[in-house]
Amino acid sequence: MFKREKSIEIQQNQDVQCAQGKVAVQGIGMSVYSFFVDGLLIDAGSYSLSQEFQSFFSEIPIEQLALTHSHEDHAGNAAWIQQYKKAPIFVHRDSVQICAEDGEYPLYRHALWGERPAFVAQPLGDSLQSRSAIWDVIETPGHTTDHVSFYNRETGAMFTGDLFIQTKTKVVLDEENIVHTLASLKKLLNYDFEAIYCCHAGYIADGRSKILNKIAYLEDMEGRVKQLFNQGYTVEEITKSIFPREYPITKVSGEQWSSKHIITAFIQQFKQESFT
């Protein structure tokens, strides 16, 4: 049994209620957010914080739940919402079947985020209607293939799920493709927004400039990787050159989270480009 330290804090930013759940296991701590606005809940937090999130959900009039993707820290309480709030749940079309079964993932993730019980979801379309606003559903693959972002046409608020997280990405999950992440970040710039709501960093007032900074960071890294790759360096050598430090999550996760995945994705793109 894992001993978890847990808490939740509710903040109001403009018309959005931001529920920040915090969980720590053996000194490793993370935050995950759920956002409520205009009858719409965006992401449902982790089951490891079920009591904390469910106390918040019990007091708000949830009319529908939209998920940025199906990972357990975003969909952990979706089954509870379905059972007790009777609200329809929407997710990317490719994840409807995944959500219909209990989540399966490694022990370290289970320790931090808990279970992801099965629930019935409906596929998202190109847009979503809440009480008083129309939302664009923007396909933003990268972190996962099923990742979407939500843009409120009325207020200009952008909800980015796990697309942003931080400016200087050092490690990614093995299923993430950093090339696709970069393309998705650029795609968001087609929309008129300043603030973003990130599911791990929370409300970021200057979100657009932060995204521009992340794009610049990744493009600079891409250039460095390409230069080293063209000089004949291996994936391991390039990783060591650009990321000399090994991050604790890499060892804890058995390299499911690693800097090497960033380098590998860029190199795969260079190889594809050389054949076109």
PDB file of C-alpha atoms in Angstrom:
ATOM      1  CA  MET A   1       0.000   0.000   0.000  1.00  0.00           C
ATOM      2  CA  PHE A   2       1.341   3.438  -0.920  1.00  0.00           C
ATOM      3  CA  LYS A   3       1.385   6.259   1.598  1.00  0.00           C
ATOM      4  CA  ARG A   4       0.278   9.389  -0.188  1.00  0.00           C
ATOM      5  CA  GLU A   5       0.321  12.995   0.956  1.00  0.00           C
ATOM      6  CA  LYS A   6      -2.665  14.729  -0.605  1.00  0.00           C
ATOM      7  CA  SER A   7      -4.370  18.096  -0.754  1.00  0.00           C
ATOM      8  CA  ILE A   8      -6.587  20.211  -2.994  1.00  0.00           C
ATOM      9  CA  GLU A   9      -6.858  23.954  -3.521  1.00  0.00           C
ATOM     10  CA  ILE A  10      -9.590  25.767  -5.445  1.00  0.00           C
ATOM     11  CA  GLN A  11      -8.716  29.009  -7.234  1.00  0.00           C
ATOM     12  CA  GLN A  12     -10.801  31.312  -9.410  1.00  0.00           C
ATOM     13  CA  ASN A  13      -9.235  32.784 -12.533  1.00  0.00           C
ATOM     14  CA  GLN A  14     -11.615  34.928 -14.557  1.00  0.00           C
ATOM     15  CA  ASP A  15     -14.725  32.730 -14.889  1.00  0.00           C
ATOM     16  CA  VAL A  16     -12.869  29.429 -14.417  1.00  0.00           C
ATOM     17  CA  GLN A  17     -12.726  27.426 -11.186  1.00  0.00           C
ATOM     18  CA  CYS A  18      -9.335  25.730 -11.038  1.00  0.00           C
ATOM     19  CA  ALA A  19      -9.050  22.711  -8.737  1.00  0.00           C
ATOM     20  CA  GLN A  20      -5.393  21.906  -8.041  1.00  0.00           C
ATOM     21  CA  GLY A  21      -4.860  18.457  -6.596  1.00  0.00           C
ATOM     22  CA  LYS A  22      -1.457  17.745  -5.085  1.00  0.00           C
ATOM     23  CA  VAL A  23      -0.122  14.256  -4.397  1.00  0.00           C
ATOM     24  CA  ALA A  24       3.279  13.043  -3.208  1.00  0.00           C
ATOM     25  CA  VAL A  25       4.624   9.504  -2.819  1.00  0.00           C
ATOM     26  CA  GLN A  26       8.048   8.921  -1.227  1.00  0.00           C
ATOM     27  CA  GLY A  27       9.120  12.496  -1.890  1.00  0.00           C
ATOM     28  CA  ILE A  28       7.963  12.560  -5.522  1.00  0.00           C
ATOM     29  CA  GLY A  29       5.157  15.082  -5.820  1.00  0.00           C
ATOM     30  CA  MET A  30       3.038  16.433  -8.644  1.00  0.00           C
ATOM     31  CA  SER A  31       0.011  18.627  -9.212  1.00  0.00           C
ATOM     32  CA  VAL A  32      -2.892  17.934 -11.517  1.00  0.00           C
ATOM     33  CA  TYR A  33      -5.734  20.312 -12.341  1.00  0.00           C
ATOM     34  CA  SER A  34      -9.403  20.012 -13.195  1.00  0.00           C
ATOM     35  CA  PHE A  35     -11.179  23.082 -14.590  1.00  0.00           C
ATOM     36  CA  PHE A  36     -14.865  24.040 -14.373  1.00  0.00           C
ATOM     37  CA  VAL A  37     -16.500  26.765 -16.437  1.00  0.00           C
ATOM     38  CA  ASP A  38     -19.991  27.359 -17.859  1.00  0.00           C
ATOM     39  CA  GLY A  39     -21.275  23.918 -16.795  1.00  0.00           C
ATOM     40  CA  LEU A  40     -18.312  22.197 -18.475  1.00  0.00           C
ATOM     41  CA  LEU A  41     -15.680  20.219 -16.562  1.00  0.00           C
ATOM     42  CA  ILE A  42     -12.358  19.856 -18.370  1.00  0.00           C
ATOM     43  CA  ASP A  43     -10.447  16.816 -17.093  1.00  0.00           C
ATOM     44  CA  ALA A  44     -11.339  14.965 -13.915  1.00  0.00           C
ATOM     45  CA  GLY A  45      -8.101  14.559 -11.973  1.00  0.00           C
ATOM     46  CA  SER A  46      -6.569  11.378 -10.606  1.00  0.00           C
ATOM     47  CA  TYR A  47      -8.219   8.629  -8.586  1.00  0.00           C
ATOM     48  CA  SER A  48      -5.419   8.916  -6.003  1.00  0.00           C
ATOM     49  CA  LEU A  49      -7.070  12.262  -5.166  1.00  0.00           C
ATOM     50  CA  SER A  50     -10.611  10.894  -5.415  1.00  0.00           C
ATOM     51  CA  GLN A  51     -11.840  12.219  -2.068  1.00  0.00           C
ATOM     52  CA  GLU A  52     -10.385  15.649  -2.717  1.00  0.00           C
ATOM     53  CA  PHE A  53     -11.667  16.021  -6.276  1.00  0.00           C
ATOM     54  CA  GLN A  54     -15.025  14.414  -5.583  1.00  0.00           C
ATOM     55  CA  SER A  55     -15.710  16.862  -2.757  1.00  0.00           C
ATOM     56  CA  PHE A  56     -15.197  19.659  -5.304  1.00  0.00           C
ATOM     57  CA  PHE A  57     -17.253  17.928  -8.001  1.00  0.00           C
ATOM     58  CA  SER A  58     -20.136  17.371  -5.570  1.00  0.00           C
ATOM     59  CA  GLU A  59     -20.606  21.115  -5.152  1.00  0.00           C
ATOM     60  CA  ILE A  60     -20.569  22.228  -8.793  1.00  0.00           C
ATOM     61  CA  PRO A  61     -23.291  21.772 -11.456  1.00  0.00           C
ATOM     62  CA  ILE A  62     -21.412  19.595 -13.948  1.00  0.00           C
ATOM     63  CA  GLU A  63     -23.404  19.263 -17.164  1.00  0.00           C
ATOM     64  CA  GLN A  64     -20.693  17.547 -19.202  1.00  0.00           C
ATOM     65  CA  LEU A  65     -17.094  16.378 -18.928  1.00  0.00           C
ATOM     66  CA  ALA A  66     -14.561  16.820 -21.719  1.00  0.00           C
ATOM     67  CA  LEU A  67     -11.190  15.071 -21.504  1.00  0.00           C
ATOM     68  CA  THR A  68      -8.009  16.354 -23.114  1.00  0.00           C
ATOM     69  CA  HIS A  69      -6.818  12.725 -23.261  1.00  0.00           C
ATOM     70  CA  SER A  70      -7.340   9.397 -21.548  1.00  0.00           C
ATOM     71  CA  HIS A  71      -4.355   9.244 -19.154  1.00  0.00           C
ATOM     72  CA  GLU A  72      -5.155   8.246 -15.585  1.00  0.00           C
ATOM     73  CA  ASP A  73      -4.324  11.629 -14.027  1.00  0.00           C
ATOM     74  CA  HIS A  74      -6.950  13.256 -16.265  1.00  0.00           C
ATOM     75  CA  ALA A  75      -9.638  10.568 -16.390  1.00  0.00           C
ATOM     76  CA  GLY A  76      -9.284   8.974 -12.946  1.00  0.00           C
ATOM     77  CA  ASN A  77     -12.595  10.302 -11.615  1.00  0.00           C
ATOM     78  CA  ALA A  78     -14.571  10.120 -14.851  1.00  0.00           C
ATOM     79  CA  ALA A  79     -16.367   6.929 -13.798  1.00  0.00           C
ATOM     80  CA  TRP A  80     -17.464   8.621 -10.543  1.00  0.00           C
ATOM     81  CA  ILE A  81     -18.805  11.618 -12.463  1.00  0.00           C
ATOM     82  CA  GLN A  82     -20.699   9.291 -14.767  1.00  0.00           C
ATOM     83  CA  GLN A  83     -22.244   7.428 -11.848  1.00  0.00           C
ATOM     84  CA  TYR A  84     -23.036  10.300  -9.493  1.00  0.00           C
ATOM     85  CA  LYS A  85     -23.389  13.371 -11.712  1.00  0.00           C
ATOM     86  CA  LYS A  86     -24.998  11.588 -14.700  1.00  0.00           C
ATOM     87  CA  ALA A  87     -23.032  13.860 -17.027  1.00  0.00           C
ATOM     88  CA  PRO A  88     -22.032  12.806 -20.551  1.00  0.00           C
ATOM     89  CA  ILE A  89     -18.298  12.335 -21.065  1.00  0.00           C
ATOM     90  CA  PHE A  90     -16.464  13.258 -24.256  1.00  0.00           C
ATOM     91  CA  VAL A  91     -13.017  12.120 -25.409  1.00  0.00           C
ATOM     92  CA  HIS A  92     -11.094  11.793 -28.675  1.00  0.00           C
ATOM     93  CA  ARG A  93     -12.744   9.202 -30.931  1.00  0.00           C
ATOM     94  CA  ASP A  94      -9.677   6.922 -30.800  1.00  0.00           C
ATOM     95  CA  SER A  95      -9.943   6.589 -27.011  1.00  0.00           C
ATOM     96  CA  VAL A  96     -13.627   5.719 -26.592  1.00  0.00           C
ATOM     97  CA  GLN A  97     -12.801   2.002 -26.496  1.00  0.00           C
ATOM     98  CA  ILE A  98      -9.726   2.517 -24.274  1.00  0.00           C
ATOM     99  CA  CYS A  99     -11.893   4.314 -21.697  1.00  0.00           C
ATOM    100  CA  ALA A 100     -14.424   1.460 -21.717  1.00  0.00           C
ATOM    101  CA  GLU A 101     -11.839  -0.734 -19.951  1.00  0.00           C
ATOM    102  CA  ASP A 102      -9.961  -0.196 -16.685  1.00  0.00           C
ATOM    103  CA  GLY A 103      -6.641   1.562 -17.237  1.00  0.00           C
ATOM    104  CA  GLU A 104      -3.448  -0.504 -17.279  1.00  0.00           C
ATOM    105  CA  TYR A 105      -0.110   1.165 -16.652  1.00  0.00           C
ATOM    106  CA  PRO A 106       3.124   0.682 -14.650  1.00  0.00           C
ATOM    107  CA  LEU A 107       3.342   0.496 -10.869  1.00  0.00           C
ATOM    108  CA  TYR A 108       5.083   3.881 -10.411  1.00  0.00           C
ATOM    109  CA  ARG A 109       2.190   5.640 -12.172  1.00  0.00           C
ATOM    110  CA  HIS A 110      -0.321   3.663 -10.146  1.00  0.00           C
ATOM    111  CA  ALA A 111       1.470   4.750  -6.962  1.00  0.00           C
ATOM    112  CA  LEU A 112       1.172   8.423  -7.900  1.00  0.00           C
ATOM    113  CA  TRP A 113      -2.164   8.569  -9.693  1.00  0.00           C
ATOM    114  CA  GLY A 114      -4.117   5.509  -8.565  1.00  0.00           C
ATOM    115  CA  GLU A 115      -6.633   3.608 -10.676  1.00  0.00           C
ATOM    116  CA  ARG A 116      -8.481   4.653 -13.806  1.00  0.00           C
ATOM    117  CA  PRO A 117     -11.829   2.828 -13.615  1.00  0.00           C
ATOM    118  CA  ALA A 118     -13.683   2.157 -16.866  1.00  0.00           C
ATOM    119  CA  PHE A 119     -16.417   4.504 -18.060  1.00  0.00           C
ATOM    120  CA  VAL A 120     -18.550   5.078 -21.159  1.00  0.00           C
ATOM    121  CA  ALA A 121     -17.433   8.018 -23.311  1.00  0.00           C
ATOM    122  CA  GLN A 122     -18.704   9.634 -26.473  1.00  0.00           C
ATOM    123  CA  PRO A 123     -16.442  10.817 -29.317  1.00  0.00           C
ATOM    124  CA  LEU A 124     -15.667  14.519 -29.522  1.00  0.00           C
ATOM    125  CA  GLY A 125     -16.590  16.394 -32.679  1.00  0.00           C
ATOM    126  CA  ASP A 126     -14.964  19.527 -34.078  1.00  0.00           C
ATOM    127  CA  SER A 127     -16.730  21.710 -31.522  1.00  0.00           C
ATOM    128  CA  LEU A 128     -18.502  21.553 -28.177  1.00  0.00           C
ATOM    129  CA  GLN A 129     -21.403  23.600 -26.865  1.00  0.00           C
ATOM    130  CA  SER A 130     -21.571  24.637 -23.203  1.00  0.00           C
ATOM    131  CA  ARG A 131     -24.301  26.806 -21.646  1.00  0.00           C
ATOM    132  CA  SER A 132     -23.260  30.071 -23.241  1.00  0.00           C
ATOM    133  CA  ALA A 133     -20.212  29.323 -25.385  1.00  0.00           C
ATOM    134  CA  ILE A 134     -19.015  27.332 -28.366  1.00  0.00           C
ATOM    135  CA  TRP A 135     -15.685  25.579 -27.948  1.00  0.00           C
ATOM    136  CA  ASP A 136     -13.300  24.554 -30.692  1.00  0.00           C
ATOM    137  CA  VAL A 137     -11.933  21.046 -30.191  1.00  0.00           C
ATOM    138  CA  ILE A 138      -8.364  21.225 -31.498  1.00  0.00           C
ATOM    139  CA  GLU A 139      -6.484  18.024 -32.244  1.00  0.00           C
ATOM    140  CA  THR A 140      -3.067  18.531 -30.649  1.00  0.00           C
ATOM    141  CA  PRO A 141      -1.227  15.185 -30.757  1.00  0.00           C
ATOM    142  CA  GLY A 142       2.241  14.826 -29.318  1.00  0.00           C
ATOM    143  CA  HIS A 143       2.001  13.946 -25.650  1.00  0.00           C
ATOM    144  CA  THR A 144      -0.436  11.256 -26.804  1.00  0.00           C
ATOM    145  CA  THR A 145      -2.015  10.534 -30.183  1.00  0.00           C
ATOM    146  CA  ASP A 146      -5.484  11.239 -28.708  1.00  0.00           C
ATOM    147  CA  HIS A 147      -4.641  14.623 -27.185  1.00  0.00           C
ATOM    148  CA  VAL A 148      -6.941  17.603 -27.777  1.00  0.00           C
ATOM    149  CA  SER A 149      -7.075  21.207 -26.588  1.00  0.00           C
ATOM    150  CA  PHE A 150     -10.205  23.268 -26.011  1.00  0.00           C
ATOM    151  CA  TYR A 151     -10.673  26.895 -27.089  1.00  0.00           C
ATOM    152  CA  ASN A 152     -13.530  29.026 -25.782  1.00  0.00           C
ATOM    153  CA  ARG A 153     -14.609  31.261 -28.670  1.00  0.00           C
ATOM    154  CA  GLU A 154     -16.424  33.659 -26.325  1.00  0.00           C
ATOM    155  CA  THR A 155     -13.652  34.338 -23.815  1.00  0.00           C
ATOM    156  CA  GLY A 156     -10.517  33.370 -25.753  1.00  0.00           C
ATOM    157  CA  ALA A 157      -9.405  30.948 -23.018  1.00  0.00           C
ATOM    158  CA  MET A 158      -7.258  28.034 -24.184  1.00  0.00           C
ATOM    159  CA  PHE A 159      -7.180  24.738 -22.253  1.00  0.00           C
ATOM    160  CA  THR A 160      -4.041  22.853 -23.245  1.00  0.00           C
ATOM    161  CA  GLY A 161      -4.120  19.618 -21.222  1.00  0.00           C
ATOM    162  CA  ASP A 162      -0.562  18.234 -21.239  1.00  0.00           C
ATOM    163  CA  LEU A 163       0.616  20.020 -24.381  1.00  0.00           C
ATOM    164  CA  PHE A 164       2.551  22.792 -22.608  1.00  0.00           C
ATOM    165  CA  ILE A 165       3.397  21.773 -18.972  1.00  0.00           C
ATOM    166  CA  GLN A 166       6.673  23.754 -18.972  1.00  0.00           C
ATOM    167  CA  THR A 167       8.845  25.763 -21.336  1.00  0.00           C
ATOM    168  CA  LYS A 168      12.027  23.700 -21.200  1.00  0.00           C
ATOM    169  CA  THR A 169      11.023  20.078 -21.626  1.00  0.00           C
ATOM    170  CA  LYS A 170      13.790  17.740 -20.449  1.00  0.00           C
ATOM    171  CA  VAL A 171      12.093  14.330 -20.435  1.00  0.00           C
ATOM    172  CA  VAL A 172       9.018  12.883 -22.146  1.00  0.00           C
ATOM    173  CA  LEU A 173       6.961   9.721 -21.955  1.00  0.00           C
ATOM    174  CA  ASP A 174       7.907   6.975 -24.410  1.00  0.00           C
ATOM    175  CA  GLU A 175       4.607   7.391 -26.288  1.00  0.00           C
ATOM    176  CA  GLU A 176       5.165  11.126 -26.804  1.00  0.00           C
ATOM    177  CA  ASN A 177       6.419  12.367 -30.150  1.00  0.00           C
ATOM    178  CA  ILE A 178       8.135  15.718 -29.608  1.00  0.00           C
ATOM    179  CA  VAL A 179       7.961  16.500 -33.346  1.00  0.00           C
ATOM    180  CA  HIS A 180       4.164  16.267 -33.187  1.00  0.00           C
ATOM    181  CA  THR A 181       4.149  18.273 -29.929  1.00  0.00           C
ATOM    182  CA  LEU A 182       6.060  21.074 -31.655  1.00  0.00           C
ATOM    183  CA  ALA A 183       3.616  21.072 -34.575  1.00  0.00           C
ATOM    184  CA  SER A 184       0.656  21.166 -32.171  1.00  0.00           C
ATOM    185  CA  LEU A 185       2.113  24.110 -30.243  1.00  0.00           C
ATOM    186  CA  LYS A 186       2.460  26.008 -33.517  1.00  0.00           C
ATOM    187  CA  LYS A 187      -1.114  25.080 -34.436  1.00  0.00           C
ATOM    188  CA  LEU A 188      -2.432  26.833 -31.315  1.00  0.00           C
ATOM    189  CA  LEU A 189      -0.958  30.129 -32.525  1.00  0.00           C
ATOM    190  CA  ASN A 190      -3.705  30.250 -35.162  1.00  0.00           C
ATOM    191  CA  TYR A 191      -6.137  31.079 -32.332  1.00  0.00           C
ATOM    192  CA  ASP A 192      -6.607  34.420 -30.599  1.00  0.00           C
ATOM    193  CA  PHE A 193      -5.652  33.791 -26.956  1.00  0.00           C
ATOM    194  CA  GLU A 194      -3.312  35.014 -24.234  1.00  0.00           C
ATOM    195  CA  ALA A 195      -4.085  32.941 -21.126  1.00  0.00           C
ATOM    196  CA  ILE A 196      -3.826  29.164 -21.047  1.00  0.00           C
ATOM    197  CA  TYR A 197      -5.061  26.614 -18.548  1.00  0.00           C
ATOM    198  CA  CYS A 198      -2.512  23.806 -18.250  1.00  0.00           C
ATOM    199  CA  CYS A 199      -3.403  20.599 -16.435  1.00  0.00           C
ATOM    200  CA  HIS A 200      -0.120  20.525 -14.510  1.00  0.00           C
ATOM    201  CA  ALA A 201       0.949  24.190 -14.348  1.00  0.00           C
ATOM    202  CA  GLY A 202      -2.539  25.659 -13.874  1.00  0.00           C
ATOM    203  CA  TYR A 203      -3.540  29.145 -15.022  1.00  0.00           C
ATOM    204  CA  ILE A 204      -0.840  30.957 -17.009  1.00  0.00           C
ATOM    205  CA  ALA A 205      -1.786  34.561 -17.792  1.00  0.00           C
ATOM    206  CA  ASP A 206       0.947  35.008 -20.423  1.00  0.00           C
ATOM    207  CA  GLY A 207       0.366  31.584 -21.945  1.00  0.00           C
ATOM    208  CA  ARG A 208       0.854  32.677 -25.548  1.00  0.00           C
ATOM    209  CA  SER A 209       4.339  34.051 -24.880  1.00  0.00           C
ATOM    210  CA  LYS A 210       5.205  30.928 -22.869  1.00  0.00           C
ATOM    211  CA  ILE A 211       4.165  28.757 -25.811  1.00  0.00           C
ATOM    212  CA  LEU A 212       6.271  30.911 -28.158  1.00  0.00           C
ATOM    213  CA  ASN A 213       9.220  30.409 -25.782  1.00  0.00           C
ATOM    214  CA  LYS A 214       8.686  26.653 -25.798  1.00  0.00           C
ATOM    215  CA  ILE A 215       8.527  26.581 -29.593  1.00  0.00           C
ATOM    216  CA  ALA A 216      11.823  28.529 -29.753  1.00  0.00           C
ATOM    217  CA  TYR A 217      13.406  26.148 -27.205  1.00  0.00           C
ATOM    218  CA  LEU A 218      12.355  23.044 -29.145  1.00  0.00           C
ATOM    219  CA  GLU A 219      13.385  24.493 -32.501  1.00  0.00           C
ATOM    220  CA  ASP A 220      16.806  25.370 -31.108  1.00  0.00           C
ATOM    221  CA  MET A 221      17.144  21.844 -29.741  1.00  0.00           C
ATOM    222  CA  GLU A 222      16.057  20.398 -33.080  1.00  0.00           C
ATOM    223  CA  GLY A 223      18.847  22.343 -34.790  1.00  0.00           C
ATOM    224  CA  ARG A 224      21.453  21.105 -32.316  1.00  0.00           C
ATOM    225  CA  VAL A 225      20.285  17.500 -32.669  1.00  0.00           C
ATOM    226  CA  LYS A 226      20.403  17.754 -36.470  1.00  0.00           C
ATOM    227  CA  GLN A 227      23.936  19.138 -36.413  1.00  0.00           C
ATOM    228  CA  LEU A 228      25.200  16.317 -34.171  1.00  0.00           C
ATOM    229  CA  PHE A 229      23.276  13.675 -36.128  1.00  0.00           C
ATOM    230  CA  ASN A 230      24.804  14.892 -39.410  1.00  0.00           C
ATOM    231  CA  GLN A 231      28.242  14.624 -37.791  1.00  0.00           C
ATOM    232  CA  GLY A 232      27.580  10.929 -37.134  1.00  0.00           C
ATOM    233  CA  TYR A 233      26.897  10.929 -33.396  1.00  0.00           C
ATOM    234  CA  THR A 234      24.675   8.184 -31.950  1.00  0.00           C
ATOM    235  CA  VAL A 235      21.359   8.705 -30.122  1.00  0.00           C
ATOM    236  CA  GLU A 236      23.093   8.041 -26.798  1.00  0.00           C
ATOM    237  CA  GLU A 237      25.913  10.495 -27.535  1.00  0.00           C
ATOM    238  CA  ILE A 238      23.505  13.224 -28.658  1.00  0.00           C
ATOM    239  CA  THR A 239      21.327  12.685 -25.584  1.00  0.00           C
ATOM    240  CA  LYS A 240      24.369  12.969 -23.303  1.00  0.00           C
ATOM    241  CA  SER A 241      25.518  16.126 -25.067  1.00  0.00           C
ATOM    242  CA  ILE A 242      22.175  17.947 -24.875  1.00  0.00           C
ATOM    243  CA  PHE A 243      20.965  16.487 -21.571  1.00  0.00           C
ATOM    244  CA  PRO A 244      24.102  15.770 -19.498  1.00  0.00           C
ATOM    245  CA  ARG A 245      22.042  15.240 -16.346  1.00  0.00           C
ATOM    246  CA  GLU A 246      19.994  12.083 -15.780  1.00  0.00           C
ATOM    247  CA  TYR A 247      16.633  12.907 -14.220  1.00  0.00           C
ATOM    248  CA  PRO A 248      15.273  10.812 -11.294  1.00  0.00           C
ATOM    249  CA  ILE A 249      12.019  10.007 -13.136  1.00  0.00           C
ATOM    250  CA  THR A 250      14.040   8.170 -15.792  1.00  0.00           C
ATOM    251  CA  LYS A 251      15.281   5.588 -13.308  1.00  0.00           C
ATOM    252  CA  VAL A 252      12.018   5.390 -11.344  1.00  0.00           C
ATOM    253  CA  SER A 253      10.030   4.764 -14.526  1.00  0.00           C
ATOM    254  CA  GLY A 254      12.435   2.243 -16.007  1.00  0.00           C
ATOM    255  CA  GLU A 255      13.121   4.762 -18.802  1.00  0.00           C
ATOM    256  CA  GLN A 256       9.454   5.123 -19.725  1.00  0.00           C
ATOM    257  CA  TRP A 257      10.208   8.818 -19.105  1.00  0.00           C
ATOM    258  CA  SER A 258      13.506   9.759 -20.711  1.00  0.00           C
ATOM    259  CA  SER A 259      15.381  12.529 -22.532  1.00  0.00           C
ATOM    260  CA  LYS A 260      16.361   9.948 -25.127  1.00  0.00           C
ATOM    261  CA  HIS A 261      12.787   9.814 -26.474  1.00  0.00           C
ATOM    262  CA  ILE A 262      13.087  13.499 -27.473  1.00  0.00           C
ATOM    263  CA  ILE A 263      16.288  12.875 -29.423  1.00  0.00           C
ATOM    264  CA  THR A 264      14.927   9.718 -31.059  1.00  0.00           C
ATOM    265  CA  ALA A 265      11.835  11.490 -32.383  1.00  0.00           C
ATOM    266  CA  PHE A 266      13.884  14.274 -33.966  1.00  0.00           C
ATOM    267  CA  ILE A 267      16.259  11.772 -35.578  1.00  0.00           C
ATOM    268  CA  GLN A 268      13.355   9.741 -36.985  1.00  0.00           C
ATOM    269  CA  GLN A 269      12.074  12.934 -38.578  1.00  0.00           C
ATOM    270  CA  PHE A 270      15.500  13.707 -40.117  1.00  0.00           C
ATOM    271  CA  LYS A 271      15.668  10.191 -41.590  1.00  0.00           C
ATOM    272  CA  GLN A 272      12.173  10.541 -43.073  1.00  0.00           C
ATOM    273  CA  GLU A 273      13.077  13.916 -44.582  1.00  0.00           C
ATOM    274  CA  SER A 274      16.163  12.426 -46.235  1.00  0.00           C
ATOM    275  CA  PHE A 275      13.946   9.926 -48.097  1.00  0.00           C
ATOM    276  CA  THR A 276      11.526  12.566 -49.417  1.00  0.00           C
TER     277      THR A 276
END
